[in-house]
Short mmCIF file of C-alpha atoms in Angstrom, two decimals:
data_model
loop_
_atom_site.label_atom_id
_atom_site.label_comp_id
_atom_site.label_asym_id
_atom_site.label_seq_id
_atom_site.Cartn_x
_atom_site.Cartn_y
_atom_site.Cartn_z
CA MET A 876 22.35 -20.64 -20.94
CA LYS A 877 24.90 -23.29 -20.00
CA SER A 878 28.27 -22.41 -18.51
CA GLY A 879 31.42 -23.63 -20.22
CA ALA A 880 31.81 -26.26 -17.53
CA ALA A 881 28.25 -27.51 -18.04
CA TRP A 882 28.83 -27.68 -21.79
CA LEU A 883 32.05 -29.61 -21.29
CA ALA A 884 30.46 -32.02 -18.81
CA CYS A 885 27.66 -32.80 -21.28
CA ALA A 886 30.00 -33.18 -24.26
CA PRO A 887 31.12 -36.60 -25.54
CA ALA A 888 34.30 -37.98 -24.03
CA ALA A 889 36.23 -37.37 -27.24
CA VAL A 890 35.26 -33.68 -27.20
CA ARG A 891 36.28 -33.30 -23.56
CA THR A 892 39.63 -34.95 -24.20
CA SER A 893 40.27 -32.81 -27.28
CA PHE A 894 39.38 -29.62 -25.41
CA LEU A 895 41.82 -30.32 -22.59
CA ASP A 896 44.59 -31.58 -24.87
CA ASP A 897 44.43 -28.42 -26.97
CA LEU A 898 45.13 -26.18 -23.97
CA THR A 899 48.63 -24.94 -23.31
CA GLU A 900 50.21 -25.65 -19.94
CA GLY A 901 49.49 -22.09 -18.83
CA GLU A 902 45.88 -22.34 -19.93
CA ARG A 903 45.41 -25.58 -18.02
CA LEU A 904 46.85 -23.97 -14.88
CA ALA A 905 44.61 -20.93 -15.32
CA LEU A 906 41.40 -22.82 -16.13
CA PRO A 907 40.38 -23.58 -12.49
CA TYR A 908 40.47 -19.83 -11.76
CA LEU A 909 38.58 -18.74 -14.89
CA PHE A 910 35.25 -18.18 -13.18
CA VAL A 911 33.37 -17.11 -16.28
CA PHE A 912 33.93 -20.66 -17.54
CA TRP A 913 32.67 -22.39 -14.40
CA ALA A 914 30.00 -19.98 -13.19
CA MET A 915 26.26 -20.54 -13.26
CA GLU A 916 24.19 -17.83 -14.92
CA HIS A 917 23.03 -16.25 -11.65
CA GLN A 918 26.67 -15.88 -10.53
CA LEU A 919 27.64 -13.58 -13.40
CA PRO A 920 26.94 -9.83 -13.22
CA PRO A 921 24.26 -8.53 -15.58
CA GLU A 922 25.22 -6.11 -18.31
CA GLY A 923 24.47 -2.41 -18.07
CA ALA A 924 25.42 0.60 -15.98
CA TRP A 925 23.96 -0.62 -12.69
CA ARG A 926 24.90 0.71 -9.27
CA SER A 927 23.90 -2.32 -7.16
CA TRP A 928 23.83 -5.98 -8.12
CA VAL A 929 21.75 -8.08 -5.70
CA ILE A 930 22.24 -11.85 -5.77
CA LEU A 931 19.25 -13.46 -4.06
CA GLY A 932 19.64 -17.14 -3.38
CA GLY A 933 18.89 -20.06 -1.11
CA ARG A 934 21.40 -21.55 1.28
CA GLY A 935 24.35 -22.96 -0.62
CA ALA A 936 23.25 -21.49 -3.96
CA GLY A 937 26.73 -20.09 -4.67
CA LYS A 938 26.21 -16.48 -3.56
CA THR A 939 29.47 -16.16 -1.62
CA ARG A 940 31.54 -17.52 -4.49
CA ALA A 941 29.86 -15.10 -6.87
CA GLY A 942 30.62 -12.15 -4.58
CA ALA A 943 34.26 -13.17 -4.13
CA GLU A 944 34.76 -13.70 -7.85
CA TRP A 945 33.21 -10.31 -8.62
CA VAL A 946 35.71 -8.64 -6.28
CA ARG A 947 38.51 -10.54 -8.02
CA ALA A 948 37.27 -9.32 -11.40
CA CYS A 949 37.26 -5.75 -10.06
CA VAL A 950 40.77 -5.67 -8.58
CA GLU A 951 42.85 -8.03 -10.74
CA GLY A 952 44.71 -6.83 -13.82
CA ALA A 953 45.83 -8.79 -16.86
CA ARG A 954 49.06 -9.63 -15.02
CA PRO A 955 49.65 -9.96 -11.27
CA ALA A 956 51.33 -6.57 -10.87
CA GLN A 957 49.03 -4.69 -13.24
CA PRO A 958 46.14 -2.68 -11.78
CA GLY A 959 42.51 -3.64 -12.19
CA ARG A 960 39.63 -1.23 -12.61
CA CYS A 961 39.19 -0.92 -8.83
CA ARG A 962 41.79 -0.13 -6.16
CA ARG A 963 39.84 0.25 -2.92
CA VAL A 964 37.09 -2.19 -1.92
CA ALA A 965 34.84 -2.36 1.16
CA LEU A 966 33.95 -5.81 2.50
CA VAL A 967 30.87 -5.40 4.72
CA GLY A 968 29.20 -8.17 6.70
CA GLU A 969 26.98 -8.43 9.73
CA THR A 970 30.05 -8.76 12.00
CA LEU A 971 33.81 -8.58 11.50
CA GLU A 972 34.03 -12.28 12.36
CA GLN A 973 31.66 -13.13 9.51
CA VAL A 974 33.63 -10.96 7.09
CA ARG A 975 36.81 -12.76 8.06
CA GLU A 976 35.46 -16.33 8.28
CA VAL A 977 33.09 -16.23 5.28
CA MET A 978 34.13 -13.51 2.85
CA VAL A 979 37.90 -13.78 3.30
CA PHE A 980 38.84 -17.23 4.68
CA GLY A 981 35.68 -19.18 3.81
CA ASP A 982 35.56 -22.15 1.45
CA SER A 983 34.17 -19.84 -1.23
CA GLY A 984 35.91 -16.69 0.02
CA LEU A 985 38.52 -14.47 -1.59
CA LEU A 986 41.58 -16.44 -0.53
CA ALA A 987 40.11 -19.77 -1.65
CA CYS A 988 39.26 -18.59 -5.15
CA SER A 989 42.36 -16.50 -5.91
CA PRO A 990 45.14 -17.96 -8.11
CA PRO A 991 48.60 -18.28 -6.51
CA ASP A 992 50.17 -15.45 -8.50
CA ARG A 993 47.36 -13.04 -7.52
CA LEU A 994 46.80 -14.24 -3.96
CA PRO A 995 46.10 -11.33 -1.59
CA VAL A 996 47.63 -11.15 1.87
CA TRP A 997 45.44 -10.70 4.96
CA SER A 998 46.52 -8.28 7.67
CA GLU A 999 44.76 -9.11 10.93
CA THR A 1000 45.73 -5.87 12.64
CA ARG A 1001 44.62 -3.65 9.74
CA ARG A 1002 41.66 -5.93 8.86
CA GLU A 1003 42.42 -5.75 5.18
CA LEU A 1004 43.46 -7.78 2.14
CA VAL A 1005 46.27 -6.47 -0.05
CA TRP A 1006 46.79 -7.77 -3.61
CA PRO A 1007 50.17 -7.95 -5.39
CA ASN A 1008 49.10 -5.00 -7.59
CA GLY A 1009 48.41 -2.80 -4.54
CA ALA A 1010 44.60 -3.08 -4.48
CA VAL A 1011 43.17 -3.15 -0.96
CA ALA A 1012 39.92 -4.58 0.46
CA LYS A 1013 39.02 -3.37 3.94
CA ALA A 1014 36.71 -5.28 6.32
CA TYR A 1015 33.78 -3.55 8.05
CA SER A 1016 30.99 -4.64 10.37
CA ALA A 1017 27.42 -3.48 9.85
CA HIS A 1018 27.16 -3.28 13.65
CA ASP A 1019 29.88 -0.61 13.69
CA TYR A 1020 28.71 1.25 10.59
CA GLU A 1021 30.10 4.61 11.79
CA ARG A 1022 33.55 3.35 10.73
CA LEU A 1023 32.36 3.80 7.16
CA ARG A 1024 32.51 7.56 7.69
CA GLY A 1025 35.67 8.93 6.14
CA PRO A 1026 36.94 6.05 3.94
CA GLN A 1027 36.10 6.03 0.25
CA PHE A 1028 35.86 3.17 -2.23
CA ASP A 1029 35.28 2.37 -5.88
CA ALA A 1030 33.65 -1.03 -5.16
CA ALA A 1031 32.02 -2.89 -2.27
CA TRP A 1032 30.80 -6.38 -1.46
CA ALA A 1033 27.95 -6.52 1.09
CA ASP A 1034 27.18 -10.01 2.39
CA GLU A 1035 23.84 -11.06 3.96
CA LEU A 1036 22.39 -7.55 3.90
CA ALA A 1037 18.99 -8.86 5.02
CA LYS A 1038 20.56 -10.02 8.33
CA TRP A 1039 22.13 -6.67 9.29
CA LYS A 1040 20.55 -5.40 12.50
CA ASN A 1041 21.49 -1.84 11.58
CA GLY A 1042 20.68 -2.53 7.95
CA GLN A 1043 19.46 0.82 6.68
CA ALA A 1044 22.00 2.91 8.61
CA ALA A 1045 24.92 0.72 7.53
CA TRP A 1046 23.74 0.65 3.93
CA ASP A 1047 23.40 4.44 3.86
CA MET A 1048 26.92 4.92 5.23
CA LEU A 1049 28.28 2.55 2.58
CA GLN A 1050 26.57 4.52 -0.20
CA PHE A 1051 28.23 7.76 0.91
CA ALA A 1052 31.61 5.98 0.85
CA LEU A 1053 31.20 4.64 -2.71
CA ARG A 1054 32.53 7.73 -4.46
CA LEU A 1055 35.81 6.79 -6.18
CA GLY A 1056 36.38 5.97 -9.82
CA GLU A 1057 34.19 6.54 -12.83
CA HIS A 1058 31.38 4.19 -11.81
CA PRO A 1059 31.51 2.75 -8.26
CA GLN A 1060 29.42 -0.38 -7.78
CA VAL A 1061 28.35 -2.74 -5.00
CA CYS A 1062 27.57 -6.46 -5.08
CA VAL A 1063 25.05 -7.68 -2.49
CA THR A 1064 24.86 -11.39 -1.70
CA THR A 1065 21.98 -12.35 0.57
CA THR A 1066 19.31 -14.83 1.43
CA PRO A 1067 16.14 -12.70 1.20
CA ARG A 1068 14.15 -11.56 4.18
CA ASP A 1069 11.22 -9.20 4.45
CA VAL A 1070 13.24 -6.21 5.66
CA PRO A 1071 12.82 -2.58 4.51
CA VAL A 1072 16.42 -2.02 3.43
CA LEU A 1073 16.38 -4.94 0.99
CA LYS A 1074 12.93 -4.17 -0.40
CA ALA A 1075 13.85 -0.52 -0.97
CA LEU A 1076 17.09 -1.50 -2.69
CA LEU A 1077 15.33 -3.91 -5.06
CA GLU A 1078 12.86 -1.20 -6.09
CA MET A 1079 15.58 1.23 -7.21
CA GLU A 1080 16.08 1.68 -10.96
CA SER A 1081 19.86 1.44 -10.52
CA THR A 1082 19.58 -2.06 -9.01
CA VAL A 1083 19.79 -5.32 -10.95
CA ARG A 1084 19.24 -8.76 -9.52
CA THR A 1085 19.93 -12.41 -10.17
CA HIS A 1086 18.36 -15.31 -8.32
CA ALA A 1087 18.83 -19.02 -7.73
CA PRO A 1088 17.46 -21.67 -5.34
CA THR A 1089 19.66 -24.02 -3.38
CA GLN A 1090 19.02 -26.75 -5.95
CA ALA A 1091 20.82 -24.73 -8.63
CA ASN A 1092 24.12 -25.61 -6.94
CA ARG A 1093 23.23 -29.23 -6.14
CA ALA A 1094 26.37 -30.54 -7.88
CA ASN A 1095 28.43 -28.98 -5.09
CA LEU A 1096 26.17 -29.92 -2.16
CA ALA A 1097 25.68 -33.14 -0.23
CA GLN A 1098 22.73 -35.14 -1.56
CA SER A 1099 21.72 -36.03 2.01
CA PHE A 1100 21.54 -32.31 2.83
CA LEU A 1101 19.27 -31.62 -0.14
CA GLU A 1102 17.00 -34.55 0.70
CA GLU A 1103 16.73 -33.58 4.37
CA MET A 1104 15.98 -29.92 3.59
CA GLU A 1105 13.33 -30.93 1.05
CA ALA A 1106 11.70 -33.32 3.51
CA ARG A 1107 11.69 -30.82 6.36
CA TYR A 1108 11.00 -27.47 4.74
CA ALA A 1109 9.55 -27.89 1.22
CA GLY A 1110 6.53 -25.63 0.76
CA SER A 1111 6.97 -23.84 4.08
CA ARG A 1112 7.68 -20.12 4.44
CA LEU A 1113 11.12 -20.92 5.85
CA GLY A 1114 11.85 -23.28 2.98
CA ARG A 1115 10.77 -20.79 0.34
CA GLN A 1116 12.97 -18.14 1.93
CA GLU A 1117 16.05 -20.18 2.86
CA LEU A 1118 16.02 -22.78 0.06
CA GLU A 1119 14.17 -21.15 -2.84
CA GLY A 1120 15.61 -17.71 -2.13
CA GLU A 1121 12.21 -16.02 -2.44
CA LEU A 1122 11.48 -12.64 -0.91
CA LEU A 1123 8.18 -13.13 0.90
CA SER A 1124 6.52 -9.93 2.07
CA ASP A 1125 3.28 -9.01 3.77
CA ILE A 1126 1.36 -6.09 2.34
CA GLU A 1127 -0.43 -3.44 4.34
CA GLY A 1128 -4.03 -4.31 5.16
CA ALA A 1129 -3.70 -7.99 4.18
CA LEU A 1130 -6.34 -10.25 5.71
CA TRP A 1131 -3.77 -13.03 6.10
CA ARG A 1132 -0.14 -12.72 7.16
CA ARG A 1133 2.49 -15.28 6.29
CA ASP A 1134 3.45 -15.86 9.90
CA THR A 1135 -0.21 -16.65 10.69
CA ILE A 1136 -0.36 -19.17 7.85
CA GLU A 1137 2.97 -20.68 8.88
CA ALA A 1138 1.67 -21.14 12.42
CA ALA A 1139 -1.29 -23.06 10.96
CA ARG A 1140 0.90 -25.76 9.40
CA VAL A 1141 -0.08 -29.34 10.31
CA GLU A 1142 1.70 -32.53 9.37
CA ALA A 1143 -1.28 -34.87 9.15
CA PRO A 1144 -5.07 -34.39 9.06
CA PRO A 1145 -7.25 -35.57 11.95
CA ASP A 1146 -10.34 -37.74 11.63
CA PHE A 1147 -12.90 -35.39 10.15
CA ASP A 1148 -16.62 -35.21 10.72
CA ARG A 1149 -17.16 -33.48 7.37
CA ILE A 1150 -15.15 -32.83 4.20
CA VAL A 1151 -16.17 -30.52 1.37
CA VAL A 1152 -14.78 -29.55 -2.01
CA ALA A 1153 -15.49 -25.92 -2.89
CA VAL A 1154 -15.55 -24.78 -6.52
CA ASP A 1155 -15.34 -21.22 -7.84
CA PRO A 1156 -15.97 -21.61 -11.60
CA PRO A 1157 -14.42 -19.14 -14.07
CA ALA A 1158 -16.52 -16.95 -16.32
CA GLY A 1159 -14.87 -18.35 -19.45
CA SER A 1160 -12.34 -20.93 -20.60
CA GLY A 1161 -9.02 -20.97 -22.37
CA PRO A 1162 -5.46 -19.98 -21.44
CA SER A 1163 -6.34 -16.33 -20.77
CA SER A 1164 -9.34 -17.03 -18.54
CA ASP A 1165 -9.31 -16.93 -14.75
CA ALA A 1166 -8.50 -20.10 -12.87
CA CYS A 1167 -11.21 -22.38 -11.54
CA GLY A 1168 -10.69 -22.38 -7.80
CA ILE A 1169 -11.02 -25.87 -6.30
CA VAL A 1170 -10.17 -26.30 -2.62
CA VAL A 1171 -10.65 -29.31 -0.35
CA ALA A 1172 -11.11 -28.83 3.41
CA GLY A 1173 -12.29 -30.91 6.32
CA ALA A 1174 -13.62 -30.05 9.77
CA VAL A 1175 -13.90 -31.60 13.22
CA THR A 1176 -17.27 -30.44 14.54
CA LYS A 1177 -17.50 -32.12 17.93
CA GLY A 1178 -18.42 -29.92 20.87
CA PRO A 1179 -19.74 -26.35 20.72
CA PRO A 1180 -19.32 -24.43 17.42
CA GLN A 1181 -16.56 -22.23 18.86
CA ALA A 1182 -14.47 -25.39 19.35
CA TRP A 1183 -14.77 -26.57 15.74
CA ARG A 1184 -11.53 -26.83 13.78
CA ALA A 1185 -10.80 -27.13 10.05
CA VAL A 1186 -7.84 -28.18 7.92
CA VAL A 1187 -7.27 -27.16 4.30
CA LEU A 1188 -6.24 -30.36 2.55
CA GLU A 1189 -5.63 -29.59 -1.11
CA ASP A 1190 -5.65 -26.83 -3.69
CA ALA A 1191 -6.76 -28.59 -6.87
CA SER A 1192 -7.38 -25.38 -8.84
CA VAL A 1193 -6.90 -25.44 -12.61
CA ARG A 1194 -6.53 -22.86 -15.38
CA GLY A 1195 -7.47 -23.11 -19.04
CA PHE A 1196 -9.96 -25.95 -18.59
CA GLY A 1197 -13.43 -25.91 -20.08
CA PRO A 1198 -16.50 -26.65 -17.92
CA SER A 1199 -16.24 -30.43 -18.24
CA GLY A 1200 -12.53 -30.24 -17.39
CA TRP A 1201 -12.83 -28.32 -14.14
CA ALA A 1202 -15.95 -30.28 -13.17
CA ALA A 1203 -14.06 -33.55 -13.61
CA ARG A 1204 -11.21 -32.18 -11.52
CA ALA A 1205 -13.56 -31.22 -8.69
CA ILE A 1206 -15.34 -34.59 -8.76
CA ASP A 1207 -12.00 -36.40 -8.72
CA ALA A 1208 -10.92 -34.41 -5.65
CA ALA A 1209 -14.21 -35.26 -3.93
CA ARG A 1210 -13.75 -38.96 -4.59
CA ARG A 1211 -10.11 -39.04 -3.48
CA TRP A 1212 -10.89 -37.30 -0.20
CA GLN A 1213 -14.30 -39.02 0.23
CA ALA A 1214 -15.94 -35.61 0.53
CA ASP A 1215 -19.48 -35.26 1.76
CA ARG A 1216 -20.44 -32.69 -0.87
CA LEU A 1217 -19.40 -30.08 -3.42
CA VAL A 1218 -19.95 -26.40 -2.63
CA ALA A 1219 -20.21 -24.51 -5.92
CA GLU A 1220 -20.58 -20.78 -6.49
CA VAL A 1221 -23.16 -20.24 -9.24
CA ASN A 1222 -22.97 -16.48 -9.80
CA GLN A 1223 -21.09 -16.98 -13.08
CA GLY A 1224 -23.06 -19.90 -14.49
CA GLY A 1225 -26.32 -20.32 -12.64
CA ASP A 1226 -27.90 -23.73 -13.11
CA MET A 1227 -25.32 -24.57 -15.79
CA VAL A 1228 -22.72 -25.11 -13.05
CA GLU A 1229 -24.83 -27.80 -11.41
CA LEU A 1230 -25.82 -29.34 -14.75
CA THR A 1231 -22.16 -29.56 -15.81
CA ILE A 1232 -21.19 -31.35 -12.62
CA ARG A 1233 -24.19 -33.68 -12.70
CA SER A 1234 -23.48 -34.62 -16.30
CA LEU A 1235 -20.36 -36.35 -14.96
CA ASP A 1236 -21.75 -37.60 -11.63
CA PRO A 1237 -25.56 -37.41 -11.38
CA LEU A 1238 -25.72 -38.37 -7.70
CA ILE A 1239 -23.01 -36.22 -6.15
CA PRO A 1240 -24.41 -33.91 -3.40
CA ILE A 1241 -24.06 -30.23 -4.34
CA THR A 1242 -24.65 -27.03 -2.41
CA LYS A 1243 -25.08 -24.02 -4.67
CA VAL A 1244 -24.00 -20.70 -3.15
CA HIS A 1245 -24.52 -17.14 -4.38
CA ALA A 1246 -22.13 -14.29 -3.65
CA THR A 1247 -24.17 -11.34 -2.38
CA ARG A 1248 -21.25 -9.45 -0.83
CA GLY A 1249 -17.81 -8.44 -2.06
CA LYS A 1250 -14.87 -10.84 -1.92
CA SER A 1251 -13.16 -9.05 0.98
CA ALA A 1252 -16.34 -8.96 3.06
CA ARG A 1253 -16.87 -12.69 2.51
CA ALA A 1254 -13.23 -13.42 3.35
CA GLU A 1255 -13.04 -11.49 6.64
CA PRO A 1256 -14.90 -14.06 8.81
CA VAL A 1257 -12.70 -16.80 7.39
CA ALA A 1258 -9.53 -14.78 8.06
CA ALA A 1259 -10.72 -14.39 11.65
CA LEU A 1260 -10.77 -18.19 12.01
CA TYR A 1261 -7.04 -18.22 11.25
CA GLU A 1262 -6.39 -15.54 13.86
CA GLN A 1263 -8.22 -17.73 16.36
CA GLY A 1264 -6.01 -20.69 15.47
CA ARG A 1265 -8.98 -22.71 14.19
CA VAL A 1266 -7.68 -23.52 10.69
CA GLY A 1267 -4.69 -25.67 9.73
CA HIS A 1268 -2.90 -26.17 6.40
CA LEU A 1269 -1.30 -29.28 4.96
CA ALA A 1270 1.85 -28.83 2.87
CA GLY A 1271 1.62 -28.11 -0.86
CA LEU A 1272 -0.66 -25.05 -0.75
CA THR A 1273 1.90 -22.48 -1.93
CA ALA A 1274 -0.14 -20.89 -4.73
CA LEU A 1275 -3.22 -20.60 -2.51
CA GLU A 1276 -1.22 -19.09 0.35
CA ASP A 1277 0.35 -16.51 -1.96
CA GLU A 1278 -3.12 -15.41 -3.05
CA MET A 1279 -4.30 -15.24 0.55
CA CYS A 1280 -1.51 -12.83 1.47
CA LEU A 1281 -2.60 -10.49 -1.36
CA MET A 1282 -6.21 -10.30 -0.16
CA THR A 1283 -6.81 -7.02 1.65
CA GLN A 1284 -9.75 -5.28 3.28
CA THR A 1285 -10.16 -3.15 0.17
CA GLY A 1286 -9.80 -5.92 -2.41
CA PHE A 1287 -7.29 -8.22 -4.09
CA ALA A 1288 -3.85 -6.64 -4.51
CA GLY A 1289 -2.65 -9.19 -7.07
CA GLN A 1290 -3.33 -9.64 -10.76
CA GLY A 1291 -6.50 -11.24 -12.05
CA SER A 1292 -9.09 -12.77 -9.75
CA PRO A 1293 -8.40 -14.53 -6.41
CA ASP A 1294 -10.19 -17.71 -7.46
CA ARG A 1295 -8.28 -19.97 -5.08
CA VAL A 1296 -9.12 -17.70 -2.16
CA ASP A 1297 -12.78 -17.61 -3.23
CA ALA A 1298 -12.91 -21.41 -3.17
CA LEU A 1299 -11.16 -21.45 0.23
CA VAL A 1300 -13.70 -18.99 1.63
CA TRP A 1301 -16.64 -21.04 0.36
CA ALA A 1302 -15.18 -24.25 1.82
CA LEU A 1303 -14.55 -22.84 5.29
CA THR A 1304 -17.80 -20.92 5.29
CA ALA A 1305 -19.69 -24.15 4.62
CA LEU A 1306 -17.74 -26.04 7.30
CA ILE A 1307 -17.42 -23.51 10.12
CA VAL A 1308 -18.92 -20.05 9.47
CA LYS A 1309 -22.33 -21.14 8.16
CA PRO A 1310 -22.52 -24.90 8.59
CA GLY A 1311 -26.27 -24.97 7.94
CA LEU A 1312 -25.91 -24.76 4.15
CA LYS A 1313 -28.14 -27.39 2.56
CA TYR A 1314 -27.54 -29.94 -0.15
CA GLN A 1315 -29.21 -29.55 -3.51
CA ARG A 1316 -30.17 -33.17 -3.97
CA PRO A 1317 -30.43 -34.46 -7.54
CA GLN A 1318 -33.96 -34.76 -8.87
CA VAL A 1319 -34.94 -38.43 -9.35
CA ARG A 1320 -37.56 -38.79 -12.02
CA THR A 1321 -39.86 -41.82 -12.14
CA LEU A 1322 -41.12 -43.23 -15.40
#
């Protein structure tokens, strides 16, 4: 859904001119402060009787402006002196300085977005904003959350909740204070982090959320900033958290943790002694079938086996392809990376897996492998290689890494089958864990 501003920007010049000419002088003066016209979809509160609205977003995605405009919508009346639906608001940030410099005086803060006839006045000594209609917003620090005992509010804006060092205690105190009016509400603007207070809040039935990456607000950000952030952090855990606004969590019993994978990041591959492409074929084909896991990895095998190192180079997995489609994809990956061989699991297709591949490339070396143990048992030795710092990852493996973090000692905690992880396990098993796996050479028949 486009905002009014986006619609106007995309309209022909004649339409834009007509729209502006038809406005009265008062409407033209009011238009810059009509946020519902300018806002992006994630900046507008969802409908319904929610208690908490959480805006998750990357850096610069417009979270602060959305929070400030929501407070405005709560306290402002139809005219400057008329009351709004809320009279007492709590402004809570990590520190009082951040409340003042970001939420109140910031470029997207309350003073910057308020029209002149509704401009609140800041009292430094009382640490509060007072509107012409008598509404008051009081500043609080999450560090000093005990100050939230006693006061009461009908609305609150909590900024960067995931950064609060006393997050749960401060959040609890704020909830007890939200007890005025018919339906007190709180707006939370935060870049997500894997912290208990945020995860618990998002799981509550009374919570709604909106989300946007940094790129959603690119029209208001420096192009050089966007390019630099993309070059430095695209595909990394930090980039997904700080730029994409994703909440990345580790689950209990996971064989891989995100911090372990992040520590394995490498910028460029070394000179390898061996490269393999591992294939985990699906049982069927079509849009509803499992993916065909295809993972490329290389290894440096000089010195004793305990010194061998591997790097995962590419996740070329595909979904919805028939046998000839995924086989062609695997062969293409092998040619691009000049792989020494394909490692193909044949539990699902037996000899048909090899025959399908050889129908496209009769001479490609293939190692057929059979799964005799469960997925978790096969994955554990490979996960141990990561803990030993013996496996690196190139960029661009996001989908594979997400699957890895859902693989536990008791099975896969995600939906469907972990086909990418299966292919990863076969690749690293062939390179490091059991490097003695043999080729199945093609049969050459003489006439």
